[in-house]
mmCIF file of C-alpha atoms in Angstrom:
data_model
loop_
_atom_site.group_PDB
_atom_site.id
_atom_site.type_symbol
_atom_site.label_atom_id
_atom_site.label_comp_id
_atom_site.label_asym_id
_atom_site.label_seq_id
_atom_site.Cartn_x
_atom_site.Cartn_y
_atom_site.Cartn_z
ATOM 1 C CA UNK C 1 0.000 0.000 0.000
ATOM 2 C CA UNK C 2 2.761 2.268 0.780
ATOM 3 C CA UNK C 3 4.740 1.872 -2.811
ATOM 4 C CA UNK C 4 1.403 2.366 -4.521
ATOM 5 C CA UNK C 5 0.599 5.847 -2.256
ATOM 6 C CA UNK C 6 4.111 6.540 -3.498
ATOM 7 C CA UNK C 7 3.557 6.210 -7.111
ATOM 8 C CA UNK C 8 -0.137 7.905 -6.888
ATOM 9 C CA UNK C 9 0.955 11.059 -5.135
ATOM 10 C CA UNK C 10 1.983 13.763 -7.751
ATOM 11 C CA UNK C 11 3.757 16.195 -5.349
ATOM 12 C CA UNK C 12 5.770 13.032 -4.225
ATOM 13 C CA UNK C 13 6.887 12.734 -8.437
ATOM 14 C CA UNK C 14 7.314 16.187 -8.863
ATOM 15 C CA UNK C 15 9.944 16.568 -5.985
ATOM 16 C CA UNK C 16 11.458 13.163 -6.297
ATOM 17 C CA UNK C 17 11.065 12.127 -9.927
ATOM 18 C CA UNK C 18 14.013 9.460 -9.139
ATOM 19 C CA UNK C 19 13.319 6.175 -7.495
ATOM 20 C CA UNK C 20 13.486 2.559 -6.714
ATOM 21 C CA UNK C 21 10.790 0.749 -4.978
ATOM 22 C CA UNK C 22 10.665 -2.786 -3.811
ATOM 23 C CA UNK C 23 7.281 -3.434 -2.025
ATOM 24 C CA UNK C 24 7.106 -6.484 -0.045
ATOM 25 C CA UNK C 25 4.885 -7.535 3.257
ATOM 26 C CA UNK C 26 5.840 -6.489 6.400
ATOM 27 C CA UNK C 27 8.945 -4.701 7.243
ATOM 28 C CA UNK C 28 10.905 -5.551 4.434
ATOM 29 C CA UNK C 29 9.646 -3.138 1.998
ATOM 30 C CA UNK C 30 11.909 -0.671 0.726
ATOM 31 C CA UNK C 31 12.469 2.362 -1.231
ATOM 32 C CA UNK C 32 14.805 4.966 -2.339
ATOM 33 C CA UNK C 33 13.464 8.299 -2.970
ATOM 34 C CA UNK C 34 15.590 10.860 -5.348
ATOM 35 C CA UNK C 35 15.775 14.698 -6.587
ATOM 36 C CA UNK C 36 18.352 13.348 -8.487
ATOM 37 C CA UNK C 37 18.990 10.837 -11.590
ATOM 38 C CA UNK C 38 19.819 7.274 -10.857
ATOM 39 C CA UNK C 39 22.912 6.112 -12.811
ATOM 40 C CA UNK C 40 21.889 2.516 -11.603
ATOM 41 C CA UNK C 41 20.402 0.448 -9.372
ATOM 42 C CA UNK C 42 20.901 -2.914 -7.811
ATOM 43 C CA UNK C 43 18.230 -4.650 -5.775
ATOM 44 C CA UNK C 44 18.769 -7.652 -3.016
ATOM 45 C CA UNK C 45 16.097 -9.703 -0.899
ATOM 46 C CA UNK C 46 18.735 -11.525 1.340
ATOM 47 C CA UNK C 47 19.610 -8.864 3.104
ATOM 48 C CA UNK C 48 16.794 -6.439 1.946
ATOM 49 C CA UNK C 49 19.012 -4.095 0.460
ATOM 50 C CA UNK C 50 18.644 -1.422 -2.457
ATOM 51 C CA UNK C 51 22.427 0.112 -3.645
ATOM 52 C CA UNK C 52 22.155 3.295 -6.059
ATOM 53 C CA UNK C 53 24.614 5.410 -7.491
ATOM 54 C CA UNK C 54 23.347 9.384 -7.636
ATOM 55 C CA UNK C 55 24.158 12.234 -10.290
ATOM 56 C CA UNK C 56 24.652 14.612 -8.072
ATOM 57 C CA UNK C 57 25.112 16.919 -11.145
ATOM 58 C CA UNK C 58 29.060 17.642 -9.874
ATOM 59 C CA UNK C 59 30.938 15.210 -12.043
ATOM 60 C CA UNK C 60 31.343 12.826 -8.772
ATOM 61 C CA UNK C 61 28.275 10.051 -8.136
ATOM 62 C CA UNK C 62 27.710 9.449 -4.798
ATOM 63 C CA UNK C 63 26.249 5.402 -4.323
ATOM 64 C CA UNK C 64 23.678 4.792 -1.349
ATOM 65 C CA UNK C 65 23.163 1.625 -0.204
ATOM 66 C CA UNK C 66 20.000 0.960 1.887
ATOM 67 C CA UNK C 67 19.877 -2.321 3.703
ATOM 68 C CA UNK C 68 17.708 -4.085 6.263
ATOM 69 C CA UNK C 69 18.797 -7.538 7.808
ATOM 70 C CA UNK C 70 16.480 -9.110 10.528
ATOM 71 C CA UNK C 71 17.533 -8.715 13.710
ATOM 72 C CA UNK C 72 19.226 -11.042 15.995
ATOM 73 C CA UNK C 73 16.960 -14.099 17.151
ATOM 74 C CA UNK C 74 16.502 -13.861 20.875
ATOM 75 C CA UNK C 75 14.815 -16.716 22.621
ATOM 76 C CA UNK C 76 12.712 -16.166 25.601
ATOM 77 C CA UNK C 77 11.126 -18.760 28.233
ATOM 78 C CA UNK C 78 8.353 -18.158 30.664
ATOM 79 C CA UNK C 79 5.385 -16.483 30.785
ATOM 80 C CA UNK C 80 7.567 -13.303 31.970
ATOM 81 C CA UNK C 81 9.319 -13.941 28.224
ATOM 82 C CA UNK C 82 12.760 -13.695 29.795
ATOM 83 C CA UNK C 83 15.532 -13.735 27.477
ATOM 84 C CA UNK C 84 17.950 -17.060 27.422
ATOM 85 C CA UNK C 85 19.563 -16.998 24.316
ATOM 86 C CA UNK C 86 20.892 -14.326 21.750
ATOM 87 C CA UNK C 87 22.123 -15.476 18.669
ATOM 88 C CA UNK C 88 23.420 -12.587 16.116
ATOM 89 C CA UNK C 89 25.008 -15.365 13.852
ATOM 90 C CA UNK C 90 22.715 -14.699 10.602
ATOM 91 C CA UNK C 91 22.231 -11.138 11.262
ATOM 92 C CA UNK C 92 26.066 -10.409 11.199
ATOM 93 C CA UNK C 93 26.685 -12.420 7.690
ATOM 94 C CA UNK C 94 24.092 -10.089 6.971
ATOM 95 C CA UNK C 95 25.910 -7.193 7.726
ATOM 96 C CA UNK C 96 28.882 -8.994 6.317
ATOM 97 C CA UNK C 97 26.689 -8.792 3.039
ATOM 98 C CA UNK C 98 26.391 -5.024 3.488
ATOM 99 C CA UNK C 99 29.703 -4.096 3.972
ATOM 100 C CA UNK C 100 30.499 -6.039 1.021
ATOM 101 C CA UNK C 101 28.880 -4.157 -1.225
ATOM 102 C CA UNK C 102 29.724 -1.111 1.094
ATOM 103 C CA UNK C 103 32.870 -2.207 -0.044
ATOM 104 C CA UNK C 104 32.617 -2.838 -3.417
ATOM 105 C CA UNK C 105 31.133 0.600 -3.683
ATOM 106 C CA UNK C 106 34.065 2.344 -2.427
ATOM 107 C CA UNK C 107 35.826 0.718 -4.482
ATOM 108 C CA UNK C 108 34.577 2.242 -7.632
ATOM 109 C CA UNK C 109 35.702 5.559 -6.727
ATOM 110 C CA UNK C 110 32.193 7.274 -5.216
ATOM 111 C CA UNK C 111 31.347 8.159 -1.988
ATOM 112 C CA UNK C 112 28.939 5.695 0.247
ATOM 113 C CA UNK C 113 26.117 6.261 2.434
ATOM 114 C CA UNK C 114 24.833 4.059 4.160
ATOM 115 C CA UNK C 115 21.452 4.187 5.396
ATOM 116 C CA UNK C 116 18.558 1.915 6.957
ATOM 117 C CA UNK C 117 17.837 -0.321 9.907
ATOM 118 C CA UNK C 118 20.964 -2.287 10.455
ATOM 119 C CA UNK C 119 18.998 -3.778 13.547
ATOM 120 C CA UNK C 120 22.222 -3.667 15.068
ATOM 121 C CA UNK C 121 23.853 -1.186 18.147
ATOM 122 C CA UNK C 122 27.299 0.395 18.173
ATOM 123 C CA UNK C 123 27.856 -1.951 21.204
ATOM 124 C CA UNK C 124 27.726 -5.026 19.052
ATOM 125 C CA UNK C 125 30.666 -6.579 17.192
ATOM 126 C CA UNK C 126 28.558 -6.399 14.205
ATOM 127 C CA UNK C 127 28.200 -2.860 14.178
ATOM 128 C CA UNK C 128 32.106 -2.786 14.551
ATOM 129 C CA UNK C 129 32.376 -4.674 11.458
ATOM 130 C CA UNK C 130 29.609 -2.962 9.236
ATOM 131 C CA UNK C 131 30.839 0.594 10.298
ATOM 132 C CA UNK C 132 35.009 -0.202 10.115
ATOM 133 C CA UNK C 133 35.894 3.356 8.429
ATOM 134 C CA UNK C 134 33.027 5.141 8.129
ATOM 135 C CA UNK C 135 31.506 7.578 9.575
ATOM 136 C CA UNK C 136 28.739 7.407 12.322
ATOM 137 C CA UNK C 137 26.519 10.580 11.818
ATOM 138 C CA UNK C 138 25.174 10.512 15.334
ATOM 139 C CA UNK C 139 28.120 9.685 17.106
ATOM 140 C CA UNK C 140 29.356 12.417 15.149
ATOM 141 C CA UNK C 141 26.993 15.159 15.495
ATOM 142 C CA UNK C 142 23.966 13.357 17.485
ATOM 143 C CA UNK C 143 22.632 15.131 20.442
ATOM 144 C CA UNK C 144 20.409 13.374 22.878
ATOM 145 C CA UNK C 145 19.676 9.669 23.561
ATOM 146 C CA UNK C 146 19.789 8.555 20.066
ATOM 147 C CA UNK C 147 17.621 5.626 20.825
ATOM 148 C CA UNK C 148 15.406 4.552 17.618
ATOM 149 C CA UNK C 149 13.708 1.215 18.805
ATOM 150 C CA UNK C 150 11.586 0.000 21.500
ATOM 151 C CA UNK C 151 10.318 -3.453 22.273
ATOM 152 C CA UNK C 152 6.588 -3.710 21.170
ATOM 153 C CA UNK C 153 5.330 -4.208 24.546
ATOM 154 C CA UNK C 154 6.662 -0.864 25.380
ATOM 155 C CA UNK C 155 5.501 1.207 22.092
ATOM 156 C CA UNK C 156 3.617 3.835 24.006
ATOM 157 C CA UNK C 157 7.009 5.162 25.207
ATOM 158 C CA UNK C 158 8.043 8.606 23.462
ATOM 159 C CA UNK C 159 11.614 7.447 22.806
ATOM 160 C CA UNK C 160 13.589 4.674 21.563
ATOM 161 C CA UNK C 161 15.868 2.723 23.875
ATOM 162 C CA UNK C 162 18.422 1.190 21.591
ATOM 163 C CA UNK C 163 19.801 2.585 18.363
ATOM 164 C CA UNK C 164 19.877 0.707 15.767
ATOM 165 C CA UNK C 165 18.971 2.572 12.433
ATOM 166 C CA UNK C 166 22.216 4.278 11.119
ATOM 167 C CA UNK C 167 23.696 6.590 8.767
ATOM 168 C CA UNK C 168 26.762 6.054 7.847
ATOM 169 C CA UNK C 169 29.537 7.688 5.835
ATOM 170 C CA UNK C 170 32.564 7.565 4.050
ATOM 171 C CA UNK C 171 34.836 10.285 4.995
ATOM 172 C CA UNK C 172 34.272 12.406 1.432
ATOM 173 C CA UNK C 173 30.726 12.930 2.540
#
């Protein structure tokens, strides 16, 4: 519903003519909105992940890559649903996935940006391996908390408690 709200609202094509949607159930959606042309796109569904390289009109293309692994699988016993087992194992390849093309993308000569819910925390060693290089834009310039996710049982809460949607850099951004 939200890709085809996208597509039907004319302001939304007038400002951002530019664009890559992948509509799927659930979270796993995606979509890159641009003011600018696309020199090309690349698509992935394992992780979700769109990668796009930008004219930013300057002579120099700057590539975004947007990306979306599932989180970690926690198991929980009881009624309480106490936690007993974390297991980031599939998450981080993942990520390992991500910084591939991260990498990949650097490569070629334009600045990155990455972008999305990493469903990770800059306390994890995945995080540490996604984000080797780059820059964190709220541990750079963030002010407050920073917190951008909340467990569902606690949704009425005004404020995230863990971070784990990022935008990240390469230092020529």
């Amino acid at each position: 519903r939200q890709a085809d709200a996208i597509v039907a609202d004319p302001e939304l094509a007038s400002r951002y003519a530019h664009r890559v949607l992948e509509p799927r159930d659930g979270s796993l959606g995606m979509g890159l909105l641009s003011a600018h042309p696309l020199l090309d796109e690349e698509v992935r569904s394992d992780p979700a992940m769109i990668r796009a390289r930008v004219d930013l009109g300057d002579g120099r293309p700057l590539t975004i890559v947007d990306a979306h692994p599932l989180p970690a699988r926690i198991t929980v016993a009881g009624a309480l649903r106490v936690p007993v087992d974390y297991d980031a194992s599939q998450r981080d390849a993942a990520l390992g996935v991500v910084r591939s093309v991260v990498e990949r993308s650097t490569a070629e000569g334009a600045g990155v940006l990455l972008v999305g819910d990493l469903n990770v925390t800059d306390r994890e060693p995945g995080y540490g391996d996604v984000a080797a290089g780059l820059i964190d834009a709220y541990l750079q310039v963030g002010w407050g908390p920073g917190g951008t996710w909340r467990p569902s049982r606690l949704e009425q809460l005004p404020f995230g408690l863990l971070r784990i949607d990022h935008m990240l850099s390469t230092a020529d951004i």
